[in-house]
Phi, psi and omega in degrees: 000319175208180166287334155312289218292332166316304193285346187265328172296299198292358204242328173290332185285341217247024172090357188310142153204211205278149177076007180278187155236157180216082245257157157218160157295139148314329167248111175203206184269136195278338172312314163330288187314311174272345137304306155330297221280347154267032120295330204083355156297136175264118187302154156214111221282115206245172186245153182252189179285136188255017150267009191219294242113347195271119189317163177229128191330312176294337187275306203265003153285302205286312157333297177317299179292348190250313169231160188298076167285101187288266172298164212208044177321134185217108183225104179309107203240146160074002186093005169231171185220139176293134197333006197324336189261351144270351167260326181313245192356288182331313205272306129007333181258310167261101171325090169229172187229162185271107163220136179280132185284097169258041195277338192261006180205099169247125191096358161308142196222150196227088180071023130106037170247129179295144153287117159110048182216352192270000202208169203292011189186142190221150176241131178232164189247146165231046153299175200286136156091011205246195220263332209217098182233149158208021168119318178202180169086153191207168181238123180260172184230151150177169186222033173237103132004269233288298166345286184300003182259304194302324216250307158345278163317336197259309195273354160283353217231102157099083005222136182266100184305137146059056165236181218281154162297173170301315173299307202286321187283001164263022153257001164286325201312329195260308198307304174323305191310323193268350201288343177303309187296278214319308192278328155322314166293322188280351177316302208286333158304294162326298195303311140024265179329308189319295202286348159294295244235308190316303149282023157279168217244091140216259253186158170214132169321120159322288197323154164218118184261089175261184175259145185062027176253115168185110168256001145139210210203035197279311174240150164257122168277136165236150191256162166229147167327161161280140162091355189240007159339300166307297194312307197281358147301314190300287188306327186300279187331334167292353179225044162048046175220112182292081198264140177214168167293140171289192187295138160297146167302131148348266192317312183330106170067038175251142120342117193265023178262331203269012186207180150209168189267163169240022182112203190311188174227010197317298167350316190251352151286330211279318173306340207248302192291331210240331213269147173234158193230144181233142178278116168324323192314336172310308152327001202229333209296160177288109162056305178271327205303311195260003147274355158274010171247338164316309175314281182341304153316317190301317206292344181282321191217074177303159158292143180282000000 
């Protein structure tokens, strides 16, 4: 039915229930978060980086070395990708498993490997609004016989929630088929984008673009000065370039009975206070369209 619900399969497949554990970033899709806990499962919440976004390797070896971890969520956010060839090893040293959240970056490579092929799972999203749709419904990946059996019996068992019909999963097709080309374009966009925001005196771009690094495009992150967040929402939207707030930190205003920790979290309040999102979709937009949101873009956020 959606890609939550995916990540609620892939996470019950990787043995997760009640009273398990489950480490996530502290700055993530807050959906995560409330998915544990309808396993019955408890979070445990790591810090991210707070120039990307990204969960952080250190935060989560000390999480790892402090409590009884089943499950590892890792959700490539913002147009950046997350640290994998430094968390993998980790979790994997305490069997704990891995499964990647790709619902905001589908068809994203990591060292020219799809994301969400590294770990015992992967998750994606086709929701309203996301790069690759057909309205609702979501995918687990994995290429463990024992997983795909599970997560089988588990979306079978009991009312199938919301999911997409034969016409909508026949609108994924065409889109799969063009998508190479599709991302292939939005690279040459993003590498665009890169060169307005890098050197700029306003905000810096998450995102990183190389060859066989593209974790997709659903929001693009800019980090903001501390404290000038608003304001530079307020200009964009005064120049029609569809700029928003990021995620709130987890923890921010949770109850600290409902999660536990590996110690602070700053990295991932400083992501809650600075991060901005510019809607990908923009990279997809047609030819003028989307050199007259370039432009915009230059105007909004000049070089100092």
């Amino acid at each position: 039915g959606s890609g939550t619900l995916a990540l609620e399969h892939a996470l019950a497949a990787t043995g997760v229930g009640p009273g398990g554990m489950v480490a996530l970033s502290a700055y993530d899709f807050p959906g995560n978060f409330l998915t544990v806990h309808a396993l019955g499962a408890r979070p445990v919440l790591v810090d991210a980086d707070p120039a990307t976004g990204q969960m952080d390797p250190a935060s989560l070896s000390v999480a790892l070395g402090r409590f009884s971890i089943a499950a590892v969520v890792v959700s490539p956010l913002h147009g950046g990708i997350a640290p994998l060839d430094d968390i993998i090893p980790l979790c994997d040293r305490a069997c704990a498993a891995v499964v990647e959240d790709c619902c905001q970056c589908p068809g994203g490579t990591l060292a020219g490997r799809p994301l969400g092929t590294r770990g015992r799972a992967g998750v994606v999203s086709f929701g309203g609004g996301k790069p690759v749709s057909c309205g609702r419904g979501g995918a687990v990946l994995t290429d463990d016989p024992l997983m795909a059996q599970r997560v089988k019996l588990r979306s079978h068992r009991g009312p199938r929630l919301a999911v997409p019909g034969n016409l909508q999963l026949a609108a994924l097709e065409p889109q799969l088929a063009e998508w190479k080309e599709t991302l292939g374009k939005a690279a040459d966009r993003l590498g665009r984008l890169d060169g307005v925001f890098r050197n700029n005196g306003a905000c810096q771009p998450v995102w990183r673009v190389s060859t066989g690094n593209l974790s997709g495009f659903y929001r693009l992150g800019l980090m903001a000065p501390s404290g000038d967040r608003q304001r530079l929402i307020e200009s964009a939207k005064a120049l029609n370039l569809p700029l928003a707030a990021g995620f709130r930190a987890i923890h921010a205003g949770r109850s600290a009975a409902r999660f536990e920790t590996a110690g602070d979290l700053p990295g991932a309040l400083e992501c809650g206070r600075r991060m901005m999102t510019l809607e990908g979709e923009m990279v997809r937009w047609d030819g003028k369209a989307f050199e007259g949101a370039l432009e915009r873009c230059r105007a909004w956020a000049p070089a100092p």
